Amino acid sequence: MKLNRGTKQNHSMKEKILLASIDLMTKNGINNTSLADIAKEVNISKGTLYYHYSSKDDIIFDIADNHLNIISEALFDCLDRINHHFTTEELVIIVLKNISNIERTGRIHMYLLCEAIIGNDALKERIGLKYVEWRTALEKQIMEIISDKSHAKAASFLLISIVDGLVVQAILKAEKVPYGEIAKFLIDYSDKIKKLPL
Amino acid sequence: MKLNRGTKQNHSMKEKILLASIDLMTKNGINNTSLADIAKEVNISKGTLYYHYSSKDDIIFDIADNHLNIISEALFDCLDRINHHFTTEELVIIVLKNISNIERTGRIHMYLLCEAIIGNDALKERIGLKYVEWRTALEKQIMEIISDKSHAKAASFLLISIVDGLVVQAILKAEKVPYGEIAKFLIDYSDKIKKLPL
Amino acid sequence: MKLNRGTKQNHSMKEKILLASIDLMTKNGINNTSLADIAKEVNISKGTLYYHYSSKDDIIFDIADNHLNIISEALFDCLDRINHHFTTEELVIIVLKNISNIERTGRIHMYLLCEAIIGNDALKERIGLKYVEWRTALEKQIMEIISDKSHAKAASFLLISIVDGLVVQAILKAEKVPYGEIAKFLIDYSDKIKKLPL
Amino acid sequence: MKLNRGTKQNHSMKEKILLASIDLMTKNGINNTSLADIAKEVNISKGTLYYHYSSKDDIIFDIADNHLNIISEALFDCLDRINHHFTTEELVIIVLKNISNIERTGRIHMYLLCEAIIGNDALKERIGLKYVEWRTALEKQIMEIISDKSHAKAASFLLISIVDGLVVQAILKAEKVPYGEIAKFLIDYSDKIKKLPL
DNA sequence: GATGAATGAGTGTTCATTCAT
DNA sequence: TATGAATGAACACTCATTCAT
């Protein structure tokens, strides 16, 4: 009982730190979030923070883990639905729903990518593995839909790219991204392509 | 002649600083490149660096300018060729040629994006404007190729996204990006789409 | 008891820093005292200094606080004595006693004034408020001594001015300030003025 | 002729620099005015500035010279008038006229005092000498008015102090300095004192 | 578990001064 | 005369990390 509570409290404290970190880093970027900021947000001392996380990289890695899992879950959930009751309308809805919080998720995604690129090799590998996992899953799915199997790989690369690229444009906020039109375009042509004679 | 050389030398110092900055920041990221690093690379004092650039942001902005112009030029050059003597083979060659140095260009591109996102609003606006410019040019070009004009805008957004997204995957180096297959896929389907009855 | 000592030690470090800062700034001026100087004097790192004081302005403000309170205390103490057992001889003694360390106190006073004037508005306001407080107290006291009440305000302004002005001349050390004669002059005439028929 | 013009131009350039320096330092303080600021204000290069003044201290010294002479002139002018046609009304007018620009003059006066105190010994001596000169002149004048000659010295110290002290209070702007009342007070009592039997 | 105190290397930036041309 | 370029020491400030208690 006591252990349990102890464990729960630890979890809850580590969770608190994690959530605060995600919050601050999403807002201000990884580099612009100091451990002091995080400690203050959680109302603990920096010492305590170090008791739960042994370094800043540790926190970043945990954030990445959390983030990548969320994306994974969303993706596999999405693929699952396509498998069972695929309708173009549903797809549009799902995509739009996910895109609604793209700014929040997208920002941390970009920060993590940059962090990984700069020199955090462990993070880079972690993210890279996830990308491969996602693309492979997509390829498998596309294989079942598309008639020209030889194009499945290329298509999967393209799909991943499109999502990443749209995130960039969404964050830049230079012009409103027409998610609706884009979804329609994708659906339209994927339909046509499916029916194409090879 | 002498004056010219004098002028050239001045230019050359600012250029030296710019080139060194691009070099270091491409390698290590913007945040991980200190002005001391740059000064040392160019073999000048930090004071001299500040004589030519009044702040780190100034340097970053100049790098961005340089970078964005290079991309612009490449894009408009590409669109020009498509206009005049379009063949699918040529397109593939052009794309592959550009992609060959995608890692170098792409890295600085990502760093600039992150820098802009974190809080460098002047940079964000500058990049945003360029994105709009590029997308608009692409849309115009697509309009002339595609039969269903209503899809031109969505297609332009997608094209930009694809490039950005492929950059990410190229940099991550998790798996070899099959540029060849991707190009073939794009060409194939753009051909088919063009011939599609509406 | 232990807690007390712990608290005392914390206090003691901040106090050490404060005292060293007062010392150095009194000697060399505020602008010519760097945080590195202070840290070195206290034998701590600059980081530690920043742990206790969040900025140089913070230190300056604390010094000002300390200084203004010392002056306030001296002034009110002085006025108190006048109230209860006023003799001209006592006044002279008190004044001379206070003036004995005028150089030390006066220097930091001038530096703080300059700092305030240059642009430290928070400090300027703080000092300004103290001046009003002092002058008002003086005015009230003068009101009880002087026969022509309408002159109390002017007299209070003059008294404050005299002290500040004498500080300047004491610091300049151009010629020995004849405190004795000045005190006698003031006492003499204040006596005569008190007895004047209106 | 040529030399004359040449000399005139030099003078004019040095004067320009001096005026700009006074202007900037009065506004922002001596320490907060860089040579770059001054050069920019005069529209010359820092190199040219160094051609006319061999150091920042040189400029400061020149400013002090200028400032001290202005005060001297005003003081001796004032004493002259008192000598020849002394009326209390005139005195009030003269004082008030001088006090009207006390803020401008007073600021640079305080900055110079601080600069001198901090460690610019040449400046300190220069200012000190002027103070002695002023006080001596005042003492001589007071000697002719006051009946108790033994108080003349003390009175001269007090008068100088009052002016300096009022400047401080004027600059602090904590409360409006009642120059009118102060002048009236001084005149009133100086009249009474003059008539006092010894 | 938790904390306050301490650290030291590093950051971008300023500035009086020098000097060849 | 005048200047642009260069310098280097100094500056206030940040921050991830350590550790005794």
PDB file of N, CA and C in Angstrom, chain C residues 35-103:
ATOM      1  N   LEU C  35      30.428  42.667 -11.392  1.00  0.00           N
ATOM      2  CA  LEU C  35      29.971  41.533 -10.596  1.00  0.00           C
ATOM      3  C   LEU C  35      31.123  40.565 -10.355  1.00  0.00           C
ATOM      4  N   ALA C  36      32.024  40.528 -11.299  1.00  0.00           N
ATOM      5  CA  ALA C  36      33.197  39.678 -11.118  1.00  0.00           C
ATOM      6  C   ALA C  36      34.014  40.173  -9.926  1.00  0.00           C
ATOM      7  N   ASP C  37      34.155  41.481  -9.830  1.00  0.00           N
ATOM      8  CA  ASP C  37      34.883  42.059  -8.700  1.00  0.00           C
ATOM      9  C   ASP C  37      34.251  41.630  -7.381  1.00  0.00           C
ATOM     10  N   ILE C  38      32.957  41.775  -7.322  1.00  0.00           N
ATOM     11  CA  ILE C  38      32.242  41.442  -6.084  1.00  0.00           C
ATOM     12  C   ILE C  38      32.424  39.970  -5.743  1.00  0.00           C
ATOM     13  N   ALA C  39      32.211  39.128  -6.754  1.00  0.00           N
ATOM     14  CA  ALA C  39      32.331  37.688  -6.525  1.00  0.00           C
ATOM     15  C   ALA C  39      33.722  37.347  -5.994  1.00  0.00           C
ATOM     16  N   LYS C  40      34.713  37.964  -6.621  1.00  0.00           N
ATOM     17  CA  LYS C  40      36.078  37.693  -6.194  1.00  0.00           C
ATOM     18  C   LYS C  40      36.292  38.137  -4.743  1.00  0.00           C
ATOM     19  N   GLU C  41      35.768  39.293  -4.414  1.00  0.00           N
ATOM     20  CA  GLU C  41      35.927  39.837  -3.066  1.00  0.00           C
ATOM     21  C   GLU C  41      35.309  38.897  -2.020  1.00  0.00           C
ATOM     22  N   VAL C  42      34.184  38.287  -2.364  1.00  0.00           N
ATOM     23  CA  VAL C  42      33.492  37.416  -1.413  1.00  0.00           C
ATOM     24  C   VAL C  42      34.030  35.986  -1.503  1.00  0.00           C
ATOM     25  N   ASN C  43      34.879  35.769  -2.522  1.00  0.00           N
ATOM     26  CA  ASN C  43      35.405  34.423  -2.737  1.00  0.00           C
ATOM     27  C   ASN C  43      34.332  33.417  -3.120  1.00  0.00           C
ATOM     28  N   ILE C  44      33.456  33.846  -3.983  1.00  0.00           N
ATOM     29  CA  ILE C  44      32.455  32.927  -4.517  1.00  0.00           C
ATOM     30  C   ILE C  44      32.473  33.051  -6.036  1.00  0.00           C
ATOM     31  N   SER C  45      31.758  32.157  -6.701  1.00  0.00           N
ATOM     32  CA  SER C  45      31.689  32.241  -8.155  1.00  0.00           C
ATOM     33  C   SER C  45      30.589  33.229  -8.549  1.00  0.00           C
ATOM     34  N   LYS C  46      30.665  33.683  -9.778  1.00  0.00           N
ATOM     35  CA  LYS C  46      29.626  34.586 -10.259  1.00  0.00           C
ATOM     36  C   LYS C  46      28.260  33.904 -10.212  1.00  0.00           C
ATOM     37  N   GLY C  47      28.280  32.608 -10.462  1.00  0.00           N
ATOM     38  CA  GLY C  47      27.033  31.853 -10.400  1.00  0.00           C
ATOM     39  C   GLY C  47      26.382  31.965  -9.036  1.00  0.00           C
ATOM     40  N   THR C  48      27.176  31.806  -8.006  1.00  0.00           N
ATOM     41  CA  THR C  48      26.659  31.915  -6.642  1.00  0.00           C
ATOM     42  C   THR C  48      26.101  33.309  -6.389  1.00  0.00           C
ATOM     43  N   LEU C  49      26.817  34.280  -6.897  1.00  0.00           N
ATOM     44  CA  LEU C  49      26.346  35.649  -6.741  1.00  0.00           C
ATOM     45  C   LEU C  49      24.935  35.769  -7.326  1.00  0.00           C
ATOM     46  N   TYR C  50      24.772  35.175  -8.488  1.00  0.00           N
ATOM     47  CA  TYR C  50      23.467  35.250  -9.141  1.00  0.00           C
ATOM     48  C   TYR C  50      22.411  34.394  -8.465  1.00  0.00           C
ATOM     49  N   TYR C  51      22.889  33.466  -7.666  1.00  0.00           N
ATOM     50  CA  TYR C  51      21.908  32.679  -6.922  1.00  0.00           C
ATOM     51  C   TYR C  51      21.240  33.556  -5.863  1.00  0.00           C
ATOM     52  N   HIS C  52      22.011  34.464  -5.316  1.00  0.00           N
ATOM     53  CA  HIS C  52      21.498  35.305  -4.226  1.00  0.00           C
ATOM     54  C   HIS C  52      20.896  36.612  -4.728  1.00  0.00           C
ATOM     55  N   TYR C  53      21.470  37.139  -5.762  1.00  0.00           N
ATOM     56  CA  TYR C  53      20.932  38.369  -6.356  1.00  0.00           C
ATOM     57  C   TYR C  53      20.676  38.113  -7.833  1.00  0.00           C
ATOM     58  N   SER C  54      19.488  38.459  -8.283  1.00  0.00           N
ATOM     59  CA  SER C  54      19.144  38.083  -9.654  1.00  0.00           C
ATOM     60  C   SER C  54      19.664  39.054 -10.705  1.00  0.00           C
ATOM     61  N   SER C  55      20.252  40.152 -10.285  1.00  0.00           N
ATOM     62  CA  SER C  55      20.834  41.078 -11.245  1.00  0.00           C
ATOM     63  C   SER C  55      21.665  42.120 -10.513  1.00  0.00           C
ATOM     64  N   LYS C  56      22.428  42.852 -11.251  1.00  0.00           N
ATOM     65  CA  LYS C  56      23.232  43.901 -10.653  1.00  0.00           C
ATOM     66  C   LYS C  56      22.298  44.968 -10.054  1.00  0.00           C
ATOM     67  N   ASP C  57      21.253  45.273 -10.782  1.00  0.00           N
ATOM     68  CA  ASP C  57      20.280  46.241 -10.274  1.00  0.00           C
ATOM     69  C   ASP C  57      19.725  45.805  -8.923  1.00  0.00           C
ATOM     70  N   ASP C  58      19.546  44.511  -8.787  1.00  0.00           N
ATOM     71  CA  ASP C  58      19.063  43.968  -7.524  1.00  0.00           C
ATOM     72  C   ASP C  58      20.000  44.338  -6.385  1.00  0.00           C
ATOM     73  N   ILE C  59      21.262  44.172  -6.631  1.00  0.00           N
ATOM     74  CA  ILE C  59      22.265  44.511  -5.624  1.00  0.00           C
ATOM     75  C   ILE C  59      22.227  46.008  -5.330  1.00  0.00           C
ATOM     76  N   ILE C  60      22.218  46.782  -6.410  1.00  0.00           N
ATOM     77  CA  ILE C  60      22.203  48.243  -6.244  1.00  0.00           C
ATOM     78  C   ILE C  60      20.994  48.660  -5.404  1.00  0.00           C
ATOM     79  N   PHE C  61      19.879  48.054  -5.716  1.00  0.00           N
ATOM     80  CA  PHE C  61      18.660  48.420  -4.986  1.00  0.00           C
ATOM     81  C   PHE C  61      18.794  48.081  -3.504  1.00  0.00           C
ATOM     82  N   ASP C  62      19.398  46.952  -3.249  1.00  0.00           N
ATOM     83  CA  ASP C  62      19.590  46.545  -1.852  1.00  0.00           C
ATOM     84  C   ASP C  62      20.533  47.500  -1.131  1.00  0.00           C
ATOM     85  N   ILE C  63      21.564  47.896  -1.833  1.00  0.00           N
ATOM     86  CA  ILE C  63      22.497  48.860  -1.258  1.00  0.00           C
ATOM     87  C   ILE C  63      21.773  50.162  -0.956  1.00  0.00           C
ATOM     88  N   ALA C  64      20.988  50.590  -1.909  1.00  0.00           N
ATOM     89  CA  ALA C  64      20.235  51.835  -1.732  1.00  0.00           C
ATOM     90  C   ALA C  64      19.331  51.714  -0.505  1.00  0.00           C
ATOM     91  N   ASP C  65      18.649  50.602  -0.428  1.00  0.00           N
ATOM     92  CA  ASP C  65      17.756  50.353   0.703  1.00  0.00           C
ATOM     93  C   ASP C  65      18.511  50.498   2.021  1.00  0.00           C
ATOM     94  N   ASN C  66      19.597  49.779   2.073  1.00  0.00           N
ATOM     95  CA  ASN C  66      20.449  49.802   3.247  1.00  0.00           C
ATOM     96  C   ASN C  66      20.882  51.227   3.573  1.00  0.00           C
ATOM     97  N   HIS C  67      21.369  51.882   2.567  1.00  0.00           N
ATOM     98  CA  HIS C  67      21.889  53.236   2.747  1.00  0.00           C
ATOM     99  C   HIS C  67      20.795  54.213   3.182  1.00  0.00           C
ATOM    100  N   LEU C  68      19.693  54.171   2.500  1.00  0.00           N
ATOM    101  CA  LEU C  68      18.608  55.112   2.811  1.00  0.00           C
ATOM    102  C   LEU C  68      18.083  54.872   4.227  1.00  0.00           C
ATOM    103  N   ASN C  69      18.024  53.617   4.619  1.00  0.00           N
ATOM    104  CA  ASN C  69      17.551  53.323   5.978  1.00  0.00           C
ATOM    105  C   ASN C  69      18.512  53.846   7.038  1.00  0.00           C
ATOM    106  N   ILE C  70      19.785  53.707   6.763  1.00  0.00           N
ATOM    107  CA  ILE C  70      20.777  54.225   7.710  1.00  0.00           C
ATOM    108  C   ILE C  70      20.600  55.732   7.894  1.00  0.00           C
ATOM    109  N   ILE C  71      20.474  56.423   6.775  1.00  0.00           N
ATOM    110  CA  ILE C  71      20.294  57.873   6.848  1.00  0.00           C
ATOM    111  C   ILE C  71      18.994  58.215   7.576  1.00  0.00           C
ATOM    112  N   SER C  72      17.934  57.496   7.206  1.00  0.00           N
ATOM    113  CA  SER C  72      16.638  57.743   7.845  1.00  0.00           C
ATOM    114  C   SER C  72      16.754  57.607   9.358  1.00  0.00           C
ATOM    115  N   GLU C  73      17.342  56.488   9.753  1.00  0.00           N
ATOM    116  CA  GLU C  73      17.479  56.208  11.172  1.00  0.00           C
ATOM    117  C   GLU C  73      18.246  57.329  11.870  1.00  0.00           C
ATOM    118  N   ALA C  74      19.345  57.718  11.260  1.00  0.00           N
ATOM    119  CA  ALA C  74      20.157  58.783  11.837  1.00  0.00           C
ATOM    120  C   ALA C  74      19.346  60.068  11.971  1.00  0.00           C
ATOM    121  N   LEU C  75      18.619  60.373  10.909  1.00  0.00           N
ATOM    122  CA  LEU C  75      17.832  61.610  10.921  1.00  0.00           C
ATOM    123  C   LEU C  75      16.766  61.588  12.011  1.00  0.00           C
ATOM    124  N   PHE C  76      15.976  60.498  12.043  1.00  0.00           N
ATOM    125  CA  PHE C  76      14.865  60.448  12.996  1.00  0.00           C
ATOM    126  C   PHE C  76      15.385  60.379  14.437  1.00  0.00           C
ATOM    127  N   ASP C  77      16.507  59.715  14.585  1.00  0.00           N
ATOM    128  CA  ASP C  77      17.155  59.672  15.883  1.00  0.00           C
ATOM    129  C   ASP C  77      17.512  61.090  16.328  1.00  0.00           C
ATOM    130  N   CYS C  78      18.052  61.803  15.393  1.00  0.00           N
ATOM    131  CA  CYS C  78      18.478  63.178  15.643  1.00  0.00           C
ATOM    132  C   CYS C  78      17.283  64.048  16.021  1.00  0.00           C
ATOM    133  N   LEU C  79      16.223  63.952  15.243  1.00  0.00           N
ATOM    134  CA  LEU C  79      15.020  64.754  15.501  1.00  0.00           C
ATOM    135  C   LEU C  79      14.436  64.409  16.864  1.00  0.00           C
ATOM    136  N   ASP C  80      14.486  63.148  17.201  1.00  0.00           N
ATOM    137  CA  ASP C  80      13.974  62.679  18.482  1.00  0.00           C
ATOM    138  C   ASP C  80      14.688  63.368  19.640  1.00  0.00           C
ATOM    139  N   ARG C  81      15.973  63.395  19.545  1.00  0.00           N
ATOM    140  CA  ARG C  81      16.758  64.030  20.611  1.00  0.00           C
ATOM    141  C   ARG C  81      16.401  65.505  20.728  1.00  0.00           C
ATOM    142  N   ILE C  82      16.302  66.166  19.601  1.00  0.00           N
ATOM    143  CA  ILE C  82      15.961  67.581  19.606  1.00  0.00           C
ATOM    144  C   ILE C  82      14.648  67.781  20.351  1.00  0.00           C
ATOM    145  N   ASN C  83      13.718  66.917  20.079  1.00  0.00           N
ATOM    146  CA  ASN C  83      12.408  67.006  20.718  1.00  0.00           C
ATOM    147  C   ASN C  83      12.520  66.978  22.236  1.00  0.00           C
ATOM    148  N   HIS C  84      13.290  66.046  22.731  1.00  0.00           N
ATOM    149  CA  HIS C  84      13.274  65.793  24.164  1.00  0.00           C
ATOM    150  C   HIS C  84      14.238  66.664  24.965  1.00  0.00           C
ATOM    151  N   HIS C  85      15.459  66.688  24.584  1.00  0.00           N
ATOM    152  CA  HIS C  85      16.367  67.545  25.358  1.00  0.00           C
ATOM    153  C   HIS C  85      17.240  68.340  24.408  1.00  0.00           C
ATOM    154  N   PHE C  86      16.646  69.338  23.862  1.00  0.00           N
ATOM    155  CA  PHE C  86      17.360  70.140  22.896  1.00  0.00           C
ATOM    156  C   PHE C  86      18.311  71.128  23.562  1.00  0.00           C
ATOM    157  N   THR C  87      19.576  70.987  23.212  1.00  0.00           N
ATOM    158  CA  THR C  87      20.521  72.053  23.558  1.00  0.00           C
ATOM    159  C   THR C  87      21.383  72.258  22.326  1.00  0.00           C
ATOM    160  N   THR C  88      21.791  73.459  22.112  1.00  0.00           N
ATOM    161  CA  THR C  88      22.580  73.737  20.913  1.00  0.00           C
ATOM    162  C   THR C  88      23.876  72.946  20.914  1.00  0.00           C
ATOM    163  N   GLU C  89      24.443  72.783  22.087  1.00  0.00           N
ATOM    164  CA  GLU C  89      25.714  72.051  22.152  1.00  0.00           C
ATOM    165  C   GLU C  89      25.519  70.606  21.676  1.00  0.00           C
ATOM    166  N   GLU C  90      24.467  69.992  22.151  1.00  0.00           N
ATOM    167  CA  GLU C  90      24.186  68.612  21.750  1.00  0.00           C
ATOM    168  C   GLU C  90      24.029  68.492  20.248  1.00  0.00           C
ATOM    169  N   LEU C  91      23.331  69.455  19.696  1.00  0.00           N
ATOM    170  CA  LEU C  91      23.113  69.421  18.258  1.00  0.00           C
ATOM    171  C   LEU C  91      24.445  69.424  17.511  1.00  0.00           C
ATOM    172  N   VAL C  92      25.304  70.294  17.923  1.00  0.00           N
ATOM    173  CA  VAL C  92      26.614  70.369  17.279  1.00  0.00           C
ATOM    174  C   VAL C  92      27.319  69.025  17.347  1.00  0.00           C
ATOM    175  N   ILE C  93      27.268  68.434  18.537  1.00  0.00           N
ATOM    176  CA  ILE C  93      27.932  67.144  18.706  1.00  0.00           C
ATOM    177  C   ILE C  93      27.353  66.088  17.770  1.00  0.00           C
ATOM    178  N   ILE C  94      26.054  66.042  17.738  1.00  0.00           N
ATOM    179  CA  ILE C  94      25.391  65.045  16.879  1.00  0.00           C
ATOM    180  C   ILE C  94      25.782  65.247  15.420  1.00  0.00           C
ATOM    181  N   VAL C  95      25.652  66.487  14.986  1.00  0.00           N
ATOM    182  CA  VAL C  95      25.977  66.787  13.591  1.00  0.00           C
ATOM    183  C   VAL C  95      27.417  66.405  13.275  1.00  0.00           C
ATOM    184  N   LEU C  96      28.307  66.812  14.139  1.00  0.00           N
ATOM    185  CA  LEU C  96      29.721  66.522  13.884  1.00  0.00           C
ATOM    186  C   LEU C  96      29.982  65.022  13.872  1.00  0.00           C
ATOM    187  N   LYS C  97      29.292  64.319  14.743  1.00  0.00           N
ATOM    188  CA  LYS C  97      29.466  62.864  14.789  1.00  0.00           C
ATOM    189  C   LYS C  97      29.021  62.238  13.459  1.00  0.00           C
ATOM    190  N   ASN C  98      27.901  62.715  12.991  1.00  0.00           N
ATOM    191  CA  ASN C  98      27.399  62.157  11.734  1.00  0.00           C
ATOM    192  C   ASN C  98      28.291  62.525  10.563  1.00  0.00           C
ATOM    193  N   ILE C  99      28.822  63.696  10.637  1.00  0.00           N
ATOM    194  CA  ILE C  99      29.637  64.171   9.536  1.00  0.00           C
ATOM    195  C   ILE C  99      30.983  63.458   9.486  1.00  0.00           C
ATOM    196  N   SER C 100      31.403  62.900  10.607  1.00  0.00           N
ATOM    197  CA  SER C 100      32.710  62.249  10.654  1.00  0.00           C
ATOM    198  C   SER C 100      32.828  61.128   9.614  1.00  0.00           C
ATOM    199  N   ASN C 101      31.737  60.423   9.382  1.00  0.00           N
ATOM    200  CA  ASN C 101      31.807  59.373   8.347  1.00  0.00           C
ATOM    201  C   ASN C 101      31.055  59.795   7.087  1.00  0.00           C
ATOM    202  N   ILE C 102      31.023  61.095   6.863  1.00  0.00           N
ATOM    203  CA  ILE C 102      30.282  61.614   5.714  1.00  0.00           C
ATOM    204  C   ILE C 102      30.918  61.178   4.405  1.00  0.00           C
ATOM    205  N   GLU C 103      32.230  61.012   4.436  1.00  0.00           N
ATOM    206  CA  GLU C 103      32.867  60.684   3.171  1.00  0.00           C
ATOM    207  C   GLU C 103      32.423  59.315   2.673  1.00  0.00           C
TER     208      GLU C 103
END
